[in-house]
PDB file of C-alpha atoms in Angstrom:
ATOM      1  CA  MET A   1      -0.008  -0.004  -0.018  1.00 59.00           C
ATOM      2  CA  SER A   2       1.086   3.556  -0.667  1.00 73.00           C
ATOM      3  CA  GLY A   3      -0.186   6.923   0.439  1.00 86.00           C
ATOM      4  CA  ASN A   4      -1.961   7.909   3.598  1.00 88.00           C
ATOM      5  CA  GLN A   5      -3.416   4.753   5.213  1.00 88.00           C
ATOM      6  CA  ALA A   6      -3.965   6.178   8.686  1.00 88.00           C
ATOM      7  CA  LEU A   7      -7.781   6.113   8.484  1.00 90.00           C
ATOM      8  CA  ASN A   8      -7.783   2.493   7.317  1.00 87.00           C
ATOM      9  CA  ILE A   9      -5.309   1.409  10.011  1.00 90.00           C
ATOM     10  CA  ASN A  10      -7.279   3.125  12.794  1.00 90.00           C
ATOM     11  CA  ASN A  11     -10.750   2.433  11.428  1.00 85.00           C
ATOM     12  CA  GLY A  12     -13.188   1.560  14.170  1.00 75.00           C
ATOM     13  CA  ILE A  13     -11.033   2.840  17.045  1.00 81.00           C
ATOM     14  CA  GLY A  14     -13.436   4.957  19.091  1.00 75.00           C
ATOM     15  CA  GLY A  15     -16.302   4.016  16.739  1.00 77.00           C
ATOM     16  CA  SER A  16     -16.999   4.851  13.130  1.00 84.00           C
ATOM     17  CA  ALA A  17     -19.398   7.638  12.256  1.00 85.00           C
ATOM     18  CA  ASP A  18     -21.571   7.753   9.141  1.00 86.00           C
ATOM     19  CA  LEU A  19     -20.030  11.129   8.320  1.00 90.00           C
ATOM     20  CA  GLN A  20     -16.335  11.396   8.920  1.00 92.00           C
ATOM     21  CA  ILE A  21     -13.166  12.824   7.352  1.00 94.00           C
ATOM     22  CA  THR A  22     -11.808  11.305   4.158  1.00 94.00           C
ATOM     23  CA  THR A  23      -8.170  10.864   3.193  1.00 95.00           C
ATOM     24  CA  ASN A  24      -8.233  14.480   1.981  1.00 96.00           C
ATOM     25  CA  GLY A  25      -9.169  15.663   5.448  1.00 96.00           C
ATOM     26  CA  SER A  26      -6.549  13.433   7.002  1.00 96.00           C
ATOM     27  CA  ASP A  27      -3.858  14.853   4.675  1.00 97.00           C
ATOM     28  CA  TRP A  28      -4.836  18.374   5.670  1.00 98.00           C
ATOM     29  CA  TYR A  29      -4.598  17.507   9.389  1.00 98.00           C
ATOM     30  CA  TRP A  30      -1.124  16.021   8.809  1.00 97.00           C
ATOM     31  CA  ALA A  31      -0.043  19.195   6.990  1.00 98.00           C
ATOM     32  CA  VAL A  32      -1.217  21.381   9.866  1.00 98.00           C
ATOM     33  CA  CYS A  33       0.536  19.030  12.304  1.00 98.00           C
ATOM     34  CA  ALA A  34       3.822  19.561  10.365  1.00 98.00           C
ATOM     35  CA  VAL A  35       3.455  23.339  10.491  1.00 98.00           C
ATOM     36  CA  MET A  36       2.709  23.300  14.204  1.00 98.00           C
ATOM     37  CA  THR A  37       5.698  21.053  14.871  1.00 98.00           C
ATOM     38  CA  LEU A  38       8.033  23.250  12.820  1.00 98.00           C
ATOM     39  CA  ALA A  39       6.767  26.375  14.586  1.00 98.00           C
ATOM     40  CA  SER A  40       7.419  24.724  17.959  1.00 98.00           C
ATOM     41  CA  LEU A  41      11.017  23.978  17.005  1.00 98.00           C
ATOM     42  CA  VAL A  42      11.522  27.530  15.701  1.00 98.00           C
ATOM     43  CA  PHE A  43      10.100  29.134  18.829  1.00 98.00           C
ATOM     44  CA  LEU A  44      12.190  26.918  21.085  1.00 97.00           C
ATOM     45  CA  GLY A  45      15.275  27.568  18.970  1.00 97.00           C
ATOM     46  CA  LEU A  46      14.737  31.326  19.223  1.00 97.00           C
ATOM     47  CA  SER A  47      14.528  31.071  22.985  1.00 96.00           C
ATOM     48  CA  PHE A  48      18.224  30.123  23.096  1.00 95.00           C
ATOM     49  CA  THR A  49      19.086  33.498  21.593  1.00 93.00           C
ATOM     50  CA  LYS A  50      17.760  35.141  24.756  1.00 92.00           C
ATOM     51  CA  PRO A  51      18.917  35.080  28.370  1.00 91.00           C
ATOM     52  CA  ARG A  52      17.079  32.534  30.498  1.00 91.00           C
ATOM     53  CA  THR A  53      15.246  35.361  32.249  1.00 90.00           C
ATOM     54  CA  HIS A  54      13.786  36.520  28.897  1.00 93.00           C
ATOM     55  CA  ARG A  55      12.475  33.210  27.577  1.00 94.00           C
ATOM     56  CA  LEU A  56       9.037  33.099  29.192  1.00 96.00           C
ATOM     57  CA  PHE A  57       7.040  34.085  26.110  1.00 97.00           C
ATOM     58  CA  HIS A  58       9.088  31.778  23.884  1.00 97.00           C
ATOM     59  CA  TYR A  59       8.297  28.830  26.144  1.00 97.00           C
ATOM     60  CA  ILE A  60       4.571  29.616  26.415  1.00 98.00           C
ATOM     61  CA  THR A  61       4.247  30.103  22.648  1.00 98.00           C
ATOM     62  CA  ALA A  62       6.179  26.905  21.886  1.00 98.00           C
ATOM     63  CA  ALA A  63       3.901  24.971  24.294  1.00 98.00           C
ATOM     64  CA  ILE A  64       0.886  26.264  22.364  1.00 98.00           C
ATOM     65  CA  THR A  65       2.017  25.007  18.994  1.00 98.00           C
ATOM     66  CA  LEU A  66       3.437  21.742  20.376  1.00 98.00           C
ATOM     67  CA  THR A  67       0.115  20.916  22.002  1.00 98.00           C
ATOM     68  CA  ALA A  68      -1.677  21.707  18.745  1.00 98.00           C
ATOM     69  CA  ALA A  69       0.755  19.508  16.824  1.00 98.00           C
ATOM     70  CA  ILE A  70      -0.191  16.501  19.011  1.00 98.00           C
ATOM     71  CA  ALA A  71      -3.902  17.219  18.537  1.00 98.00           C
ATOM     72  CA  TYR A  72      -3.545  17.492  14.772  1.00 98.00           C
ATOM     73  CA  PHE A  73      -1.458  14.295  14.709  1.00 98.00           C
ATOM     74  CA  SER A  74      -4.344  12.524  16.500  1.00 97.00           C
ATOM     75  CA  MET A  75      -6.959  13.932  14.117  1.00 97.00           C
ATOM     76  CA  GLY A  76      -4.898  13.130  11.055  1.00 96.00           C
ATOM     77  CA  ALA A  77      -4.752   9.540  12.273  1.00 96.00           C
ATOM     78  CA  GLY A  78      -8.534   9.476  12.806  1.00 94.00           C
ATOM     79  CA  LEU A  79      -8.069   9.186  16.573  1.00 95.00           C
ATOM     80  CA  GLY A  80      -9.474  11.198  19.466  1.00 95.00           C
ATOM     81  CA  GLN A  81     -12.981  11.158  17.992  1.00 95.00           C
ATOM     82  CA  VAL A  82     -16.370   9.715  18.783  1.00 95.00           C
ATOM     83  CA  PRO A  83     -19.550   9.332  16.627  1.00 93.00           C
ATOM     84  CA  ILE A  84     -22.446  11.486  17.787  1.00 93.00           C
ATOM     85  CA  GLN A  85     -25.984  11.435  16.410  1.00 92.00           C
ATOM     86  CA  ALA A  86     -26.461  14.574  14.249  1.00 90.00           C
ATOM     87  CA  GLU A  87     -29.356  16.744  15.333  1.00 85.00           C
ATOM     88  CA  PHE A  88     -30.035  17.991  11.821  1.00 83.00           C
ATOM     89  CA  ILE A  89     -30.234  15.863   8.679  1.00 80.00           C
ATOM     90  CA  ARG A  90     -29.441  18.107   5.725  1.00 79.00           C
ATOM     91  CA  SER A  91     -30.387  17.870   2.063  1.00 76.00           C
ATOM     92  CA  ASN A  92     -26.865  18.921   1.053  1.00 78.00           C
ATOM     93  CA  PRO A  93     -25.374  15.838  -0.616  1.00 75.00           C
ATOM     94  CA  SER A  94     -22.100  16.260   1.245  1.00 75.00           C
ATOM     95  CA  VAL A  95     -23.778  15.749   4.619  1.00 80.00           C
ATOM     96  CA  ALA A  96     -27.003  13.996   3.634  1.00 70.00           C
ATOM     97  CA  SER A  97     -25.632  10.610   4.701  1.00 66.00           C
ATOM     98  CA  ALA A  98     -25.290  11.783   8.273  1.00 68.00           C
ATOM     99  CA  GLY A  99     -26.876   9.648  10.955  1.00 86.00           C
ATOM    100  CA  THR A 100     -23.868  10.054  13.204  1.00 91.00           C
ATOM    101  CA  ARG A 101     -21.151  12.670  12.766  1.00 92.00           C
ATOM    102  CA  GLU A 102     -17.525  12.392  13.794  1.00 94.00           C
ATOM    103  CA  ILE A 103     -16.719  14.711  16.700  1.00 96.00           C
ATOM    104  CA  PHE A 104     -13.029  15.235  17.572  1.00 97.00           C
ATOM    105  CA  TYR A 105     -12.952  15.609  21.346  1.00 97.00           C
ATOM    106  CA  VAL A 106      -9.118  15.849  21.101  1.00 98.00           C
ATOM    107  CA  ARG A 107      -9.625  19.283  19.485  1.00 98.00           C
ATOM    108  CA  TYR A 108     -11.168  20.503  22.753  1.00 98.00           C
ATOM    109  CA  ILE A 109      -8.385  18.993  24.795  1.00 98.00           C
ATOM    110  CA  ASP A 110      -6.043  21.058  22.605  1.00 98.00           C
ATOM    111  CA  TRP A 111      -8.073  24.210  23.179  1.00 98.00           C
ATOM    112  CA  PHE A 112      -8.385  23.538  26.953  1.00 98.00           C
ATOM    113  CA  VAL A 113      -4.582  23.683  27.124  1.00 98.00           C
ATOM    114  CA  THR A 114      -3.715  26.188  24.417  1.00 98.00           C
ATOM    115  CA  THR A 115      -6.330  28.935  24.719  1.00 98.00           C
ATOM    116  CA  PRO A 116      -5.351  29.737  28.353  1.00 98.00           C
ATOM    117  CA  LEU A 117      -1.720  29.895  27.203  1.00 98.00           C
ATOM    118  CA  LEU A 118      -2.664  32.257  24.387  1.00 98.00           C
ATOM    119  CA  LEU A 119      -4.449  34.491  26.852  1.00 98.00           C
ATOM    120  CA  LEU A 120      -1.510  34.244  29.208  1.00 98.00           C
ATOM    121  CA  ASP A 121       0.760  35.441  26.411  1.00 97.00           C
ATOM    122  CA  LEU A 122      -1.557  38.411  25.749  1.00 97.00           C
ATOM    123  CA  LEU A 123      -2.463  39.351  29.314  1.00 97.00           C
ATOM    124  CA  LEU A 124       1.109  39.128  30.620  1.00 97.00           C
ATOM    125  CA  THR A 125       2.102  41.401  27.727  1.00 97.00           C
ATOM    126  CA  SER A 126      -0.520  43.927  28.830  1.00 96.00           C
ATOM    127  CA  GLY A 127       0.736  43.879  32.431  1.00 94.00           C
ATOM    128  CA  LEU A 128      -2.627  42.902  33.891  1.00 95.00           C
ATOM    129  CA  PRO A 129      -2.691  41.998  37.626  1.00 95.00           C
ATOM    130  CA  TRP A 130      -2.838  38.302  38.372  1.00 95.00           C
ATOM    131  CA  PRO A 131      -6.403  38.197  39.732  1.00 96.00           C
ATOM    132  CA  THR A 132      -7.738  39.583  36.463  1.00 97.00           C
ATOM    133  CA  ILE A 133      -5.618  37.135  34.477  1.00 97.00           C
ATOM    134  CA  LEU A 134      -6.901  34.200  36.514  1.00 98.00           C
ATOM    135  CA  ILE A 135     -10.619  35.057  36.209  1.00 98.00           C
ATOM    136  CA  THR A 136     -10.206  35.597  32.467  1.00 98.00           C
ATOM    137  CA  ILE A 137      -8.536  32.223  32.038  1.00 98.00           C
ATOM    138  CA  LEU A 138     -11.252  30.613  34.153  1.00 98.00           C
ATOM    139  CA  MET A 139     -13.945  32.043  31.880  1.00 98.00           C
ATOM    140  CA  ASP A 140     -12.005  30.787  28.879  1.00 98.00           C
ATOM    141  CA  GLU A 141     -11.903  27.260  30.314  1.00 98.00           C
ATOM    142  CA  PHE A 142     -15.626  27.523  30.959  1.00 98.00           C
ATOM    143  CA  MET A 143     -16.080  28.425  27.264  1.00 98.00           C
ATOM    144  CA  ILE A 144     -14.110  25.422  26.032  1.00 98.00           C
ATOM    145  CA  VAL A 145     -15.835  22.915  28.338  1.00 98.00           C
ATOM    146  CA  THR A 146     -19.296  24.105  27.327  1.00 98.00           C
ATOM    147  CA  GLY A 147     -18.281  23.834  23.669  1.00 97.00           C
ATOM    148  CA  LEU A 148     -17.193  20.222  24.203  1.00 98.00           C
ATOM    149  CA  VAL A 149     -20.305  19.222  26.122  1.00 98.00           C
ATOM    150  CA  GLY A 150     -22.443  20.879  23.451  1.00 97.00           C
ATOM    151  CA  ALA A 151     -20.654  19.042  20.683  1.00 96.00           C
ATOM    152  CA  LEU A 152     -21.236  15.732  22.467  1.00 96.00           C
ATOM    153  CA  THR A 153     -24.957  16.428  23.050  1.00 95.00           C
ATOM    154  CA  ARG A 154     -27.335  14.851  20.552  1.00 92.00           C
ATOM    155  CA  SER A 155     -30.397  16.956  21.295  1.00 92.00           C
ATOM    156  CA  SER A 156     -31.227  20.638  20.885  1.00 94.00           C
ATOM    157  CA  TYR A 157     -29.931  21.183  24.411  1.00 96.00           C
ATOM    158  CA  LYS A 158     -26.485  21.566  22.795  1.00 96.00           C
ATOM    159  CA  TRP A 159     -27.479  25.104  21.905  1.00 97.00           C
ATOM    160  CA  GLY A 160     -27.893  25.883  25.627  1.00 97.00           C
ATOM    161  CA  TYR A 161     -24.209  25.091  26.093  1.00 97.00           C
ATOM    162  CA  TYR A 162     -23.456  27.171  23.024  1.00 97.00           C
ATOM    163  CA  VAL A 163     -25.112  30.179  24.651  1.00 98.00           C
ATOM    164  CA  PHE A 164     -23.275  29.653  27.937  1.00 98.00           C
ATOM    165  CA  GLY A 165     -19.994  29.367  26.074  1.00 98.00           C
ATOM    166  CA  ASN A 166     -20.597  32.547  24.141  1.00 97.00           C
ATOM    167  CA  LEU A 167     -21.418  34.439  27.349  1.00 98.00           C
ATOM    168  CA  ALA A 168     -18.053  33.380  28.746  1.00 98.00           C
ATOM    169  CA  PHE A 169     -16.445  34.377  25.442  1.00 98.00           C
ATOM    170  CA  PHE A 170     -17.943  37.844  25.578  1.00 98.00           C
ATOM    171  CA  TYR A 171     -16.416  38.301  29.054  1.00 98.00           C
ATOM    172  CA  VAL A 172     -12.988  37.387  27.663  1.00 98.00           C
ATOM    173  CA  VAL A 173     -13.499  39.839  24.810  1.00 98.00           C
ATOM    174  CA  TYR A 174     -14.481  42.534  27.310  1.00 98.00           C
ATOM    175  CA  VAL A 175     -11.218  42.032  29.253  1.00 98.00           C
ATOM    176  CA  LEU A 176      -9.096  42.051  26.071  1.00 98.00           C
ATOM    177  CA  VAL A 177     -10.789  45.144  24.525  1.00 97.00           C
ATOM    178  CA  PHE A 178     -11.366  47.384  27.524  1.00 97.00           C
ATOM    179  CA  VAL A 179      -9.225  46.292  30.488  1.00 97.00           C
ATOM    180  CA  ALA A 180      -6.002  44.815  29.063  1.00 97.00           C
ATOM    181  CA  ARG A 181      -5.757  47.383  26.289  1.00 96.00           C
ATOM    182  CA  LYS A 182      -5.647  50.240  28.808  1.00 96.00           C
ATOM    183  CA  HIS A 183      -2.982  48.500  30.827  1.00 96.00           C
ATOM    184  CA  ALA A 184      -0.852  47.901  27.727  1.00 96.00           C
ATOM    185  CA  ALA A 185      -1.178  51.512  26.644  1.00 96.00           C
ATOM    186  CA  ALA A 186       0.118  52.627  30.016  1.00 95.00           C
ATOM    187  CA  LEU A 187       3.273  50.635  29.555  1.00 95.00           C
ATOM    188  CA  GLY A 188       4.499  52.513  26.527  1.00 94.00           C
ATOM    189  CA  PRO A 189       4.279  52.363  22.729  1.00 95.00           C
ATOM    190  CA  ASN A 190       6.284  49.121  22.249  1.00 95.00           C
ATOM    191  CA  VAL A 191       4.042  47.150  24.581  1.00 96.00           C
ATOM    192  CA  SER A 192       0.876  48.797  23.326  1.00 96.00           C
ATOM    193  CA  ARG A 193       1.767  48.107  19.688  1.00 97.00           C
ATOM    194  CA  THR A 194       2.542  44.450  20.368  1.00 97.00           C
ATOM    195  CA  TYR A 195      -0.570  43.930  22.387  1.00 97.00           C
ATOM    196  CA  MET A 196      -2.822  45.642  19.781  1.00 97.00           C
ATOM    197  CA  THR A 197      -1.350  43.626  16.905  1.00 97.00           C
ATOM    198  CA  CYS A 198      -1.801  40.285  18.615  1.00 98.00           C
ATOM    199  CA  GLY A 199      -4.974  41.228  20.443  1.00 97.00           C
ATOM    200  CA  VAL A 200      -6.855  42.360  17.336  1.00 98.00           C
ATOM    201  CA  LEU A 201      -5.791  39.211  15.489  1.00 98.00           C
ATOM    202  CA  THR A 202      -6.941  36.990  18.384  1.00 98.00           C
ATOM    203  CA  ILE A 203     -10.326  38.672  18.835  1.00 98.00           C
ATOM    204  CA  PHE A 204     -11.087  38.554  15.078  1.00 98.00           C
ATOM    205  CA  LEU A 205     -10.160  34.851  14.842  1.00 98.00           C
ATOM    206  CA  TRP A 206     -11.996  33.873  18.044  1.00 98.00           C
ATOM    207  CA  PHE A 207     -15.214  35.383  16.742  1.00 98.00           C
ATOM    208  CA  LEU A 208     -14.993  32.938  13.816  1.00 98.00           C
ATOM    209  CA  TYR A 209     -14.677  29.804  15.968  1.00 98.00           C
ATOM    210  CA  PRO A 210     -18.350  29.884  17.166  1.00 97.00           C
ATOM    211  CA  ILE A 211     -19.368  30.172  13.509  1.00 97.00           C
ATOM    212  CA  ALA A 212     -17.256  27.146  12.623  1.00 97.00           C
ATOM    213  CA  TRP A 213     -18.819  25.267  15.547  1.00 97.00           C
ATOM    214  CA  GLY A 214     -22.333  26.157  14.422  1.00 96.00           C
ATOM    215  CA  LEU A 215     -21.649  24.955  10.885  1.00 95.00           C
ATOM    216  CA  SER A 216     -20.002  21.701  11.905  1.00 95.00           C
ATOM    217  CA  GLU A 217     -20.547  20.105  15.323  1.00 94.00           C
ATOM    218  CA  GLY A 218     -23.626  22.156  16.025  1.00 94.00           C
ATOM    219  CA  GLY A 219     -25.632  22.439  12.810  1.00 93.00           C
ATOM    220  CA  ASN A 220     -24.174  19.679  10.636  1.00 92.00           C
ATOM    221  CA  VAL A 221     -24.065  22.071   7.706  1.00 93.00           C
ATOM    222  CA  ILE A 222     -20.601  21.330   6.284  1.00 94.00           C
ATOM    223  CA  HIS A 223     -18.696  18.067   5.728  1.00 93.00           C
ATOM    224  CA  PRO A 224     -15.989  17.079   8.260  1.00 94.00           C
ATOM    225  CA  ASP A 225     -13.367  17.703   5.586  1.00 96.00           C
ATOM    226  CA  SER A 226     -14.600  21.321   5.282  1.00 96.00           C
ATOM    227  CA  GLU A 227     -14.681  21.503   9.072  1.00 97.00           C
ATOM    228  CA  ALA A 228     -11.023  20.406   9.102  1.00 97.00           C
ATOM    229  CA  ILE A 229     -10.047  23.176   6.690  1.00 98.00           C
ATOM    230  CA  PHE A 230     -12.058  25.833   8.571  1.00 98.00           C
ATOM    231  CA  TYR A 231     -10.648  25.018  11.986  1.00 98.00           C
ATOM    232  CA  GLY A 232      -7.170  24.368  10.572  1.00 98.00           C
ATOM    233  CA  ILE A 233      -6.899  27.781   8.984  1.00 98.00           C
ATOM    234  CA  LEU A 234      -8.120  29.439  12.141  1.00 98.00           C
ATOM    235  CA  ASP A 235      -5.619  27.517  14.274  1.00 98.00           C
ATOM    236  CA  LEU A 236      -2.699  28.285  11.966  1.00 98.00           C
ATOM    237  CA  PHE A 237      -3.357  32.031  12.290  1.00 98.00           C
ATOM    238  CA  ALA A 238      -4.259  31.810  16.013  1.00 98.00           C
ATOM    239  CA  LYS A 239      -1.131  29.878  16.980  1.00 98.00           C
ATOM    240  CA  PRO A 240       1.965  29.959  14.718  1.00 98.00           C
ATOM    241  CA  VAL A 241       1.177  33.358  13.146  1.00 98.00           C
ATOM    242  CA  PHE A 242       0.117  34.792  16.499  1.00 98.00           C
ATOM    243  CA  GLY A 243       3.258  33.427  18.111  1.00 98.00           C
ATOM    244  CA  ALA A 244       5.552  34.885  15.468  1.00 98.00           C
ATOM    245  CA  LEU A 245       3.961  38.310  15.787  1.00 98.00           C
ATOM    246  CA  LEU A 246       4.117  38.199  19.589  1.00 98.00           C
ATOM    247  CA  LEU A 247       7.741  37.178  19.770  1.00 97.00           C
ATOM    248  CA  TRP A 248       8.701  39.734  17.145  1.00 97.00           C
ATOM    249  CA  GLY A 249       7.007  42.400  19.225  1.00 96.00           C
ATOM    250  CA  HIS A 250       8.777  41.226  22.388  1.00 95.00           C
ATOM    251  CA  ARG A 251      12.228  41.581  20.856  1.00 93.00           C
ATOM    252  CA  ASN A 252      12.482  45.110  22.313  1.00 89.00           C
ATOM    253  CA  ILE A 253      10.435  44.486  25.473  1.00 92.00           C
ATOM    254  CA  SER A 254      12.056  43.441  28.715  1.00 91.00           C
ATOM    255  CA  PRO A 255       9.996  41.276  31.150  1.00 91.00           C
ATOM    256  CA  ALA A 256      10.729  43.855  33.831  1.00 89.00           C
ATOM    257  CA  GLU A 257       8.777  46.434  31.790  1.00 90.00           C
ATOM    258  CA  LEU A 258       5.724  44.221  32.234  1.00 91.00           C
ATOM    259  CA  GLY A 259       6.202  43.804  35.959  1.00 90.00           C
ATOM    260  CA  LEU A 260       7.703  40.319  35.507  1.00 87.00           C
ATOM    261  CA  HIS A 261      10.771  40.099  37.767  1.00 85.00           C
ATOM    262  CA  ILE A 262      12.336  36.786  36.750  1.00 85.00           C
ATOM    263  CA  HIS A 263      15.606  35.851  38.431  1.00 82.00           C
ATOM    264  CA  ASP A 264      18.355  33.426  37.437  1.00 82.00           C
ATOM    265  CA  TYR A 265      20.426  31.167  39.706  1.00 77.00           C
ATOM    266  CA  ASP A 266      23.546  33.349  39.426  1.00 73.00           C
ATOM    267  CA  GLU A 267      21.908  36.458  40.851  1.00 70.00           C
ATOM    268  CA  MET A 268      22.198  37.417  44.502  1.00 57.00           C
ATOM    269  CA  PRO A 269      20.236  40.116  46.369  1.00 60.00           C
ATOM    270  CA  ASN A 270      22.263  43.101  47.523  1.00 54.00           C
ATOM    271  CA  ALA A 271      21.642  45.193  50.657  1.00 49.00           C
ATOM    272  CA  TYR A 272      18.738  46.982  48.963  1.00 50.00           C
ATOM    273  CA  GLY A 273      16.983  43.752  47.900  1.00 55.00           C
ATOM    274  CA  VAL A 274      18.064  44.194  44.256  1.00 56.00           C
ATOM    275  CA  ARG A 275      19.401  41.029  42.629  1.00 57.00           C
ATOM    276  CA  GLU A 276      22.760  41.394  40.937  1.00 56.00           C
ATOM    277  CA  LYS A 277      25.042  39.055  39.040  1.00 56.00           C
ATOM    278  CA  THR A 278      27.634  37.216  41.123  1.00 50.00           C
ATOM    279  CA  ASN A 279      31.086  36.167  39.944  1.00 48.00           C
ATOM    280  CA  GLY A 280      29.846  32.605  39.457  1.00 45.00           C
ATOM    281  CA  HIS A 281      31.838  31.122  42.391  1.00 43.00           C
ATOM    282  CA  ASN A 282      29.204  29.800  44.777  1.00 42.00           C
ATOM    283  CA  GLY A 283      27.498  33.157  45.071  1.00 41.00           C
ATOM    284  CA  VAL A 284      30.575  34.952  46.480  1.00 41.00           C
ATOM    285  CA  HIS A 285      30.892  38.622  45.454  1.00 44.00           C
ATOM    286  CA  ASN A 286      34.029  40.539  44.458  1.00 44.00           C
ATOM    287  CA  GLY A 287      33.789  43.607  46.651  1.00 44.00           C
ATOM    288  CA  VAL A 288      34.667  45.382  49.897  1.00 44.00           C
ATOM    289  CA  THR A 289      32.710  45.945  53.056  1.00 43.00           C
ATOM    290  CA  ASN A 290      31.087  49.335  53.385  1.00 47.00           C
ATOM    291  CA  GLY A 291      32.436  50.752  56.561  1.00 45.00           C
ATOM    292  CA  THR A 292      29.290  52.681  57.358  1.00 45.00           C
ATOM    293  CA  THR A 293      26.596  50.080  56.824  1.00 46.00           C
ATOM    294  CA  GLY A 294      28.549  46.865  56.982  1.00 46.00           C
ATOM    295  CA  THR A 295      27.163  45.811  53.606  1.00 47.00           C
ATOM    296  CA  THR A 296      29.109  44.565  50.673  1.00 44.00           C
ATOM    297  CA  ALA A 297      29.743  46.746  47.648  1.00 45.00           C
ATOM    298  CA  VAL A 298      29.404  44.479  44.643  1.00 42.00           C
ATOM    299  CA  ASN A 299      31.658  44.504  41.616  1.00 43.00           C
ATOM    300  CA  THR A 300      30.339  41.959  39.153  1.00 41.00           C
ATOM    301  CA  VAL A 301      32.541  40.211  36.654  1.00 37.00           C
TER     302      VAL A 301
END
């Protein structure tokens, strides 16, 4: 045999739906997996060009694309899915055969991990206080869970979960548009520009996800192959493209500007509580004792 045989090899694992991806859909998922994997390697590689104290956003962004790569690997192999009875039987020939439709729950596992990390990238960039970051991430998790439960619900009650999820989404949008934007603007033009670029992209793309859900898992309007393309394009812009723009913006932004005081192992606090580089020999400083205060004047090497 030649070509992509993943769907044949894994046929029946988790159940087979009447309406499921074809080899074309599987090929697309593999292609997106490859892009996500390459982006992860690039983001991690770029982190080594920075001091350890400046790698936070590289690590978060690489974790996003790496998690997505695993999810797309699973979907390309026809795994991480379950057949669910479609609520609507359409006259469209591409979905007319639907009794059950393939629902990829692994996609929601991906989102449960990656969307909080995306928000963490954005909200840390804006300098938001931790309590606001935590409640925003909590509402995001609420949004993802209701989306999953709705997708797995066979009756019209799925639309109740859809409404709850969108209410949580609107709260996230409120924080991004009104609260975080003001914080970012107060931190200077570099921070504000980076936040606005990535924030506008994220909000625009995230408004399209509920539409994709309504056309696929919710309304059974489009074929799973079309669903794959829709979600795949959104994820490519929301993760690798977002990550590239974010890291490019952060090239001239120090974590300290954002209120992130990250310390390395070879830094020691001085008499004023400020951490300074040591000479690398078990934390011993090169310096002399200040005769007035009894503290050590540090000369780093």
